[in-house]
Amino acid sequence: SISMKDEILKRLLAANGEAVSGQELADSLGVSRTAIWKHMQTLQEEGYIFETVKKKGYMLTGVPNSLSPTQIELFLNTKRFGREIHHFDVVDSTQTIAHKLAQEGAPNGTVIIAEDQTAGRGRMTRMWESTHGTGIWMTIIVRPDVSPQQASSFTLVVAVAVTMAIKTLYKNVEPAIKWPNDLLINGKKCTGILTEMQAEADLVQALLVGIGINANQVETDFSPDISDKATSLRLEAGEEINRAALVATILQYLEQFTDLFVNEGFASIKKLWEEMSCTIGQRIEVTTIRERFEGIASGITDEGVLQLTQADGTIRTIYSGDIKI
Ligand code: BT5
């Protein structure tokens, strides 16, 4: 159940920058104006900023930059995803914690989120830079009823969900999916996805969906290693990013697309993926663990496998690797 304080906050957020009358709040919530005022004091202590507009009421002008479960739940519209949230200040990697919680039976849709990772991981042995308080560093435990083989295209489903969320909240930002797990904005990496699996022979126990999003970094927050190829939503959208709202929106799209994926397969999402991708139609260079080759990325199969047309016309299928466009 939602507290009186959160209910007040919800109404102020819904007012979208307009003033909300204290008297109206008191009447509709059935409490005194003093009670409303006290809750406003508490909200202010939590970092919310209000202006009092004479004769009109309270106007919300700033929200705290926090990822606490209460913050996220304010924006959450899902049935299962994000209904259990573990929020940490500093962890080594949210993936490590997710692996442990999944083994202990954490429910489908459990979220592990941290302000800071000391050993954030990319694919293989690569590092993921996770500066304190600036980004969204989270892992979602997803338990889809699919085979391990089908689950191998899940990263593409996640990429579509995150792209949809970003486009919904920031109309002037146009993320493009770079196969398999990057979101680029204006050619720079803003998001990386890492999907790991706990499985038995033909049964997925859990997918550990790691999502790293640069939200509020400014140029100087990036290390020299990545400063010329990384960007943040704030740099691209030109405004401070409300991370809690973005997390909630991602969870909503992810729940929706996971259901679609489980019920109808990757084929049902393929078209959206192709529209959002900056890979298809491009000449690319592929590096796998064993070899390197090039060609035109000509499409993606119903199973989510990348197809490369080589100079001699032969088509190669690519299950994993890195590409250079
Ligand atoms: C990825 O790997 O892009 C997957 C990143 C997943 C991170 C999330 S955060 C929550 C969860 N917990 C974790 O420990 N990990 C997941 P990959 O495609 O291998 O890309 C890694 C490369 O991206 C690095 O070698 C750098 O070049 C670059 N990079 C590292 N940090 C970055 C950042 N913050 N922004 C942009 N690029 C970055």
Tab-separated table of C-alpha atoms and ligand atoms in Angstrom:
chain	number	residue	atom	x	y	z
A	1	SER	CA	0.000	0.000	0.000
A	2	ILE	CA	1.195	3.480	-0.815
A	3	SER	CA	1.795	5.980	2.015
A	4	MET	CA	0.081	9.362	2.296
A	5	LYS	CA	3.404	11.051	1.580
A	6	ASP	CA	3.868	9.050	-1.641
A	7	GLU	CA	0.285	9.750	-2.670
A	8	ILE	CA	0.925	13.493	-2.319
A	9	LEU	CA	4.136	13.118	-4.286
A	10	LYS	CA	2.352	11.191	-7.029
A	11	ARG	CA	-0.162	14.001	-7.448
A	12	LEU	CA	2.516	16.666	-7.564
A	13	LEU	CA	4.409	14.672	-10.191
A	14	ALA	CA	1.214	14.157	-12.185
A	15	ALA	CA	0.647	17.920	-12.205
A	16	ASN	CA	3.675	18.180	-14.483
A	17	GLY	CA	5.135	21.409	-13.135
A	18	GLU	CA	1.770	23.061	-12.432
A	19	ALA	CA	0.852	24.140	-8.916
A	20	VAL	CA	-1.375	21.888	-6.811
A	21	SER	CA	-3.519	23.507	-4.153
A	22	GLY	CA	-2.863	22.429	-0.569
A	23	GLN	CA	-6.551	22.736	0.235
A	24	GLU	CA	-7.489	20.460	-2.678
A	25	LEU	CA	-4.897	17.912	-1.587
A	26	ALA	CA	-6.230	17.993	1.963
A	27	ASP	CA	-9.861	17.659	0.840
A	28	SER	CA	-9.316	14.873	-1.656
A	29	LEU	CA	-7.057	12.884	0.672
A	30	GLY	CA	-9.263	13.499	3.704
A	31	VAL	CA	-6.557	14.996	5.934
A	32	SER	CA	-5.856	18.432	7.417
A	33	ARG	CA	-3.791	21.098	5.674
A	34	THR	CA	-1.313	20.829	8.552
A	35	ALA	CA	-0.887	17.125	7.770
A	36	ILE	CA	-0.208	17.986	4.120
A	37	TRP	CA	2.307	20.623	5.177
A	38	LYS	CA	4.125	18.119	7.404
A	39	HIS	CA	4.434	15.626	4.562
A	40	MET	CA	5.769	18.409	2.346
A	41	GLN	CA	8.440	19.097	4.980
A	42	THR	CA	9.486	15.436	4.922
A	43	LEU	CA	9.600	15.404	1.125
A	44	GLN	CA	11.771	18.490	1.198
A	45	GLU	CA	14.167	16.745	3.579
A	46	GLU	CA	14.365	13.866	1.082
A	47	GLY	CA	15.528	16.261	-1.608
A	48	TYR	CA	12.327	17.303	-3.386
A	49	ILE	CA	12.168	20.969	-4.207
A	50	PHE	CA	8.929	22.970	-4.140
A	51	GLU	CA	7.884	26.463	-4.850
A	52	THR	CA	4.857	27.835	-3.064
A	53	VAL	CA	2.786	29.801	-5.506
A	54	LYS	CA	0.535	32.326	-3.799
A	55	LYS	CA	-3.128	31.299	-3.828
A	56	LYS	CA	-2.291	28.379	-6.086
A	57	GLY	CA	-0.361	25.935	-3.932
A	58	TYR	CA	2.705	23.761	-4.232
A	59	MET	CA	4.698	23.417	-7.404
A	60	LEU	CA	7.268	20.625	-7.726
A	61	THR	CA	10.432	22.001	-9.326
A	62	GLY	CA	13.057	19.397	-8.445
A	63	VAL	CA	13.340	15.714	-7.555
A	64	PRO	CA	16.235	14.028	-5.730
A	65	ASN	CA	18.615	12.042	-7.858
A	66	SER	CA	17.944	8.784	-6.061
A	67	LEU	CA	17.302	5.195	-7.105
A	68	SER	CA	15.720	4.065	-3.859
A	69	PRO	CA	12.962	1.473	-4.299
A	70	THR	CA	10.370	4.051	-3.164
A	71	GLN	CA	11.514	6.446	-5.890
A	72	ILE	CA	11.334	3.779	-8.584
A	73	GLU	CA	7.974	2.441	-7.390
A	74	LEU	CA	6.471	5.899	-7.794
A	75	PHE	CA	6.854	5.554	-11.536
A	76	LEU	CA	6.336	1.806	-11.799
A	77	ASN	CA	3.469	0.377	-13.828
A	78	THR	CA	4.429	-3.284	-14.093
A	79	LYS	CA	2.909	-6.512	-12.822
A	80	ARG	CA	6.076	-8.472	-12.004
A	81	PHE	CA	9.234	-6.605	-13.008
A	82	GLY	CA	10.674	-4.392	-10.298
A	83	ARG	CA	8.268	-5.621	-7.642
A	84	GLU	CA	11.333	-6.679	-5.663
A	85	ILE	CA	14.197	-4.180	-5.727
A	86	HIS	CA	17.560	-4.491	-3.981
A	87	HIS	CA	19.266	-1.107	-3.915
A	88	PHE	CA	22.924	-0.725	-2.913
A	89	ASP	CA	25.340	2.140	-2.653
A	90	VAL	CA	28.539	0.314	-3.654
A	91	VAL	CA	28.879	-3.271	-4.953
A	92	ASP	CA	31.543	-5.089	-6.937
A	93	SER	CA	29.088	-5.938	-9.714
A	94	THR	CA	25.284	-6.193	-9.711
A	95	GLN	CA	25.751	-9.347	-11.830
A	96	THR	CA	27.500	-11.134	-8.956
A	97	ILE	CA	24.710	-10.307	-6.534
A	98	ALA	CA	22.070	-11.298	-9.085
A	99	HIS	CA	23.704	-14.705	-9.632
A	100	LYS	CA	23.561	-15.368	-5.910
A	101	LEU	CA	19.975	-14.149	-5.460
A	102	ALA	CA	18.814	-16.129	-8.504
A	103	GLN	CA	20.320	-19.300	-7.075
A	104	GLU	CA	18.497	-18.617	-3.831
A	105	GLY	CA	15.221	-18.472	-5.764
A	106	ALA	CA	14.609	-14.734	-6.241
A	107	PRO	CA	11.364	-14.204	-8.160
A	108	ASN	CA	11.067	-13.325	-11.844
A	109	GLY	CA	11.624	-9.599	-12.337
A	110	THR	CA	13.831	-9.004	-9.265
A	111	VAL	CA	16.031	-5.936	-9.714
A	112	ILE	CA	19.495	-5.366	-8.270
A	113	ILE	CA	20.634	-1.781	-8.638
A	114	ALA	CA	23.672	0.121	-7.366
A	115	GLU	CA	24.933	3.697	-7.310
A	116	ASP	CA	28.469	2.490	-7.840
A	117	GLN	CA	30.272	-0.662	-9.040
A	118	THR	CA	33.911	-1.252	-8.206
A	119	ALA	CA	34.222	-4.135	-10.690
A	120	GLY	CA	31.509	-3.501	-13.289
A	121	ARG	CA	31.814	-6.074	-16.061
A	122	GLY	CA	31.429	-5.986	-19.804
A	123	ARG	CA	31.551	-9.079	-22.016
A	124	MET	CA	34.551	-11.407	-21.912
A	125	THR	CA	37.003	-9.838	-19.473
A	126	ARG	CA	36.209	-6.231	-20.259
A	127	MET	CA	35.452	-3.613	-17.629
A	128	TRP	CA	32.392	-1.425	-17.355
A	129	GLU	CA	32.994	2.045	-15.953
A	130	SER	CA	30.357	2.772	-13.304
A	131	THR	CA	30.969	6.186	-11.745
A	132	HIS	CA	29.164	6.840	-8.456
A	133	GLY	CA	25.617	8.174	-8.668
A	134	THR	CA	25.738	9.069	-12.333
A	135	GLY	CA	24.359	6.071	-14.152
A	136	ILE	CA	21.948	3.190	-14.043
A	137	TRP	CA	23.840	0.065	-13.103
A	138	MET	CA	21.327	-2.725	-12.706
A	139	THR	CA	20.681	-6.406	-13.215
A	140	ILE	CA	17.223	-7.879	-13.684
A	141	ILE	CA	16.566	-11.538	-12.941
A	142	VAL	CA	14.305	-12.805	-15.725
A	143	ARG	CA	12.877	-16.311	-15.729
A	144	PRO	CA	11.389	-16.826	-19.185
A	145	ASP	CA	9.852	-20.120	-20.192
A	146	VAL	CA	12.191	-20.731	-23.142
A	147	SER	CA	15.072	-23.050	-23.993
A	148	PRO	CA	18.692	-21.941	-23.476
A	149	GLN	CA	19.062	-21.844	-27.253
A	150	GLN	CA	16.076	-19.496	-27.677
A	151	ALA	CA	17.347	-17.343	-24.821
A	152	SER	CA	20.517	-16.533	-26.745
A	153	SER	CA	18.710	-13.726	-28.598
A	154	PHE	CA	17.406	-12.137	-25.407
A	155	THR	CA	20.011	-9.376	-25.451
A	156	LEU	CA	18.355	-8.082	-28.626
A	157	VAL	CA	14.982	-8.004	-26.856
A	158	VAL	CA	16.533	-5.998	-24.011
A	159	ALA	CA	18.088	-3.561	-26.489
A	160	VAL	CA	14.670	-2.893	-28.028
A	161	ALA	CA	13.055	-2.360	-24.601
A	162	VAL	CA	15.731	0.099	-23.464
A	163	THR	CA	15.585	1.984	-26.774
A	164	MET	CA	11.798	2.310	-26.487
A	165	ALA	CA	12.103	3.635	-22.931
A	166	ILE	CA	14.716	6.237	-23.874
A	167	LYS	CA	12.722	7.377	-26.923
A	168	THR	CA	9.537	7.649	-24.859
A	169	LEU	CA	11.096	9.863	-22.186
A	170	TYR	CA	13.515	11.893	-24.322
A	171	LYS	CA	11.884	12.778	-27.596
A	172	ASN	CA	14.946	14.575	-28.958
A	173	VAL	CA	17.244	11.579	-28.455
A	174	GLU	CA	17.550	8.883	-31.099
A	175	PRO	CA	19.401	5.773	-29.843
A	176	ALA	CA	20.568	3.213	-32.393
A	177	ILE	CA	21.260	-0.432	-31.627
A	178	LYS	CA	24.705	-1.665	-32.589
A	179	TRP	CA	24.632	-5.444	-32.748
A	180	PRO	CA	24.600	-7.190	-30.395
A	181	ASN	CA	24.556	-5.232	-27.149
A	182	ASP	CA	25.302	-1.521	-27.523
A	183	LEU	CA	23.076	1.515	-27.784
A	184	LEU	CA	24.741	4.431	-29.502
A	185	ILE	CA	23.633	8.034	-29.644
A	186	ASN	CA	25.280	10.115	-32.361
A	187	GLY	CA	27.786	7.298	-32.790
A	188	LYS	CA	28.853	7.158	-29.138
A	189	LYS	CA	28.106	4.410	-26.641
A	190	CYS	CA	25.504	5.280	-24.059
A	191	THR	CA	24.362	1.810	-22.979
A	192	GLY	CA	25.833	-1.678	-22.753
A	193	ILE	CA	23.935	-4.894	-22.105
A	194	LEU	CA	25.327	-8.098	-20.652
A	195	THR	CA	23.067	-11.155	-20.520
A	196	GLU	CA	24.251	-14.157	-18.517
A	197	MET	CA	22.415	-17.429	-17.974
A	198	GLN	CA	21.824	-20.041	-15.325
A	199	ALA	CA	20.539	-23.126	-17.113
A	200	GLU	CA	20.176	-26.872	-17.136
A	201	ALA	CA	20.397	-28.955	-20.307
A	202	ASP	CA	17.181	-27.647	-21.858
A	203	LEU	CA	15.772	-25.377	-19.204
A	204	VAL	CA	16.587	-21.751	-18.433
A	205	GLN	CA	16.649	-21.199	-14.670
A	206	ALA	CA	17.364	-17.510	-14.914
A	207	LEU	CA	18.718	-14.833	-17.202
A	208	LEU	CA	20.807	-12.198	-15.488
A	209	VAL	CA	20.163	-9.135	-17.581
A	210	GLY	CA	22.792	-6.504	-16.856
A	211	ILE	CA	22.085	-3.011	-18.146
A	212	GLY	CA	24.551	-0.152	-17.837
A	213	ILE	CA	23.303	3.286	-18.889
A	214	ASN	CA	25.291	6.496	-18.761
A	215	ALA	CA	22.652	8.890	-17.455
A	216	ASN	CA	24.016	12.050	-15.860
A	217	GLN	CA	27.735	12.024	-16.672
A	218	VAL	CA	29.395	15.102	-18.084
A	219	GLU	CA	32.469	14.755	-20.355
A	220	THR	CA	34.966	14.935	-17.486
A	221	ASP	CA	33.290	12.006	-15.685
A	222	PHE	CA	34.579	9.555	-18.299
A	223	SER	CA	38.108	8.149	-18.071
A	224	PRO	CA	40.502	8.991	-20.924
A	225	ASP	CA	40.114	5.374	-22.140
A	226	ILE	CA	36.515	5.903	-23.183
A	227	SER	CA	35.964	9.661	-23.241
A	228	ASP	CA	36.007	9.878	-27.038
A	229	LYS	CA	33.610	6.978	-27.584
A	230	ALA	CA	31.188	7.276	-24.656
A	231	THR	CA	28.272	9.628	-24.085
A	232	SER	CA	25.484	10.089	-21.549
A	233	LEU	CA	21.778	10.755	-21.889
A	234	ARG	CA	22.225	14.076	-20.157
A	235	LEU	CA	24.838	15.180	-22.681
A	236	GLU	CA	22.569	14.148	-25.546
A	237	ALA	CA	19.181	15.246	-24.182
A	238	GLY	CA	20.529	18.461	-22.658
A	239	GLU	CA	18.713	17.919	-19.390
A	240	GLU	CA	19.194	16.226	-16.024
A	241	ILE	CA	17.979	12.625	-16.220
A	242	ASN	CA	15.495	11.317	-13.657
A	243	ARG	CA	17.033	7.884	-13.248
A	244	ALA	CA	14.133	6.413	-11.259
A	245	ALA	CA	11.641	7.303	-13.978
A	246	LEU	CA	13.902	5.790	-16.614
A	247	VAL	CA	14.375	2.564	-14.635
A	248	ALA	CA	10.597	2.205	-14.212
A	249	THR	CA	9.975	2.840	-17.909
A	250	ILE	CA	12.616	0.286	-18.913
A	251	LEU	CA	11.056	-2.310	-16.612
A	252	GLN	CA	7.672	-1.684	-18.158
A	253	TYR	CA	8.888	-2.179	-21.736
A	254	LEU	CA	11.047	-5.124	-20.717
A	255	GLU	CA	8.090	-6.897	-19.118
A	256	GLN	CA	6.000	-6.243	-22.205
A	257	PHE	CA	8.642	-7.409	-24.699
A	258	THR	CA	9.607	-10.432	-22.587
A	259	ASP	CA	5.982	-11.616	-22.693
A	260	LEU	CA	5.901	-11.089	-26.446
A	261	PHE	CA	9.198	-12.943	-26.850
A	262	VAL	CA	8.065	-15.909	-24.726
A	263	ASN	CA	4.663	-16.177	-26.432
A	264	GLU	CA	5.581	-15.459	-30.045
A	265	GLY	CA	9.337	-15.788	-30.312
A	266	PHE	CA	12.000	-13.339	-31.459
A	267	ALA	CA	10.329	-13.110	-34.896
A	268	SER	CA	7.667	-10.846	-33.343
A	269	ILE	CA	10.278	-8.268	-32.328
A	270	LYS	CA	12.638	-8.624	-35.263
A	271	LYS	CA	11.096	-5.821	-37.334
A	272	LEU	CA	11.350	-3.322	-34.479
A	273	TRP	CA	14.934	-4.377	-33.856
A	274	GLU	CA	15.844	-3.850	-37.524
A	275	GLU	CA	14.233	-0.397	-37.549
A	276	MET	CA	16.183	0.640	-34.467
A	277	SER	CA	19.492	-0.828	-35.555
A	278	CYS	CA	22.374	1.045	-37.148
A	279	THR	CA	23.963	-2.258	-38.174
A	280	ILE	CA	21.754	-3.564	-40.971
A	281	GLY	CA	22.827	-2.480	-44.446
A	282	GLN	CA	26.299	-1.442	-43.271
A	283	ARG	CA	29.674	-2.771	-44.274
A	284	ILE	CA	31.039	-4.288	-41.097
A	285	GLU	CA	34.109	-6.025	-39.791
A	286	VAL	CA	33.437	-8.914	-37.442
A	287	THR	CA	35.807	-10.198	-34.795
A	288	THR	CA	35.018	-13.483	-33.092
A	289	ILE	CA	37.170	-15.395	-30.645
A	290	ARG	CA	38.679	-17.358	-33.536
A	291	GLU	CA	38.691	-15.145	-36.613
A	292	ARG	CA	38.027	-11.850	-38.350
A	293	PHE	CA	36.094	-11.232	-41.564
A	294	GLU	CA	34.006	-8.593	-43.303
A	295	GLY	CA	30.926	-8.050	-45.422
A	296	ILE	CA	27.543	-6.351	-45.472
A	297	ALA	CA	25.248	-6.913	-42.508
A	298	SER	CA	22.268	-7.993	-44.580
A	299	GLY	CA	19.724	-8.901	-41.936
A	300	ILE	CA	18.814	-10.790	-38.861
A	301	THR	CA	17.065	-14.167	-38.754
A	302	ASP	CA	13.851	-15.068	-36.912
A	303	GLU	CA	16.133	-16.517	-34.244
A	304	GLY	CA	18.057	-13.254	-33.818
A	305	VAL	CA	21.204	-14.372	-35.599
A	306	LEU	CA	23.092	-11.775	-37.631
A	307	GLN	CA	23.590	-12.479	-41.341
A	308	LEU	CA	26.610	-11.238	-43.202
A	309	THR	CA	26.839	-11.202	-46.983
A	310	GLN	CA	30.448	-11.605	-48.074
A	311	ALA	CA	32.089	-10.282	-51.211
A	312	ASP	CA	31.615	-13.587	-53.064
A	313	GLY	CA	27.891	-13.572	-52.227
A	314	THR	CA	27.975	-16.270	-49.586
A	315	ILE	CA	26.029	-15.621	-46.412
A	316	ARG	CA	27.549	-16.248	-43.022
A	317	THR	CA	25.589	-16.423	-39.790
A	318	ILE	CA	27.083	-14.766	-36.735
A	319	TYR	CA	26.070	-15.854	-33.279
A	320	SER	CA	28.416	-13.746	-31.207
A	321	GLY	CA	31.316	-11.392	-31.578
A	322	ASP	CA	32.160	-7.737	-31.943
A	323	ILE	CA	31.583	-5.604	-34.989
A	324	LYS	CA	33.144	-2.473	-36.349
A	325	ILE	CA	30.979	-0.339	-38.613
B	1	BT5	C1	29.020	-4.188	-22.445
B	1	BT5	O1	30.139	-4.949	-22.644
B	1	BT5	O2	28.729	-3.215	-23.077
B	1	BT5	C2	28.128	-4.677	-21.290
B	1	BT5	C3	28.098	-3.695	-20.145
B	1	BT5	C4	27.145	-4.146	-19.058
B	1	BT5	C5	27.236	-3.287	-17.836
B	1	BT5	C6	26.196	-3.629	-16.811
B	1	BT5	S1	26.110	-2.472	-15.518
B	1	BT5	C7	25.112	-3.491	-14.588
B	1	BT5	C8	25.634	-4.903	-14.784
B	1	BT5	N1	26.673	-5.208	-13.816
B	1	BT5	C9	27.867	-5.396	-14.408
B	1	BT5	O3	28.927	-5.663	-13.809
B	1	BT5	N2	27.740	-5.266	-15.748
B	1	BT5	C10	26.360	-4.987	-16.130
B	1	BT5	P1	31.105	-4.840	-23.895
B	1	BT5	O4	30.326	-4.889	-25.165
B	1	BT5	O5	32.124	-5.871	-23.663
B	1	BT5	O6	31.726	-3.392	-23.796
B	1	BT5	C11	32.730	-3.072	-22.879
B	1	BT5	C12	33.508	-1.895	-23.440
B	1	BT5	O7	32.699	-0.691	-23.393
B	1	BT5	C13	34.749	-1.555	-22.632
B	1	BT5	O8	35.846	-2.295	-23.074
B	1	BT5	C14	34.932	-0.040	-22.907
B	1	BT5	O9	35.586	0.174	-24.135
B	1	BT5	C15	33.506	0.443	-23.083
B	1	BT5	N3	32.985	1.042	-21.840
B	1	BT5	C16	33.250	0.713	-20.557
B	1	BT5	N4	32.531	1.436	-19.703
B	1	BT5	C17	31.760	2.261	-20.462
B	1	BT5	C18	30.785	3.252	-20.172
B	1	BT5	N5	30.424	3.570	-18.923
B	1	BT5	N6	30.210	3.892	-21.223
B	1	BT5	C19	30.550	3.608	-22.489
B	1	BT5	N7	31.445	2.700	-22.827
B	1	BT5	C20	32.052	2.008	-21.827
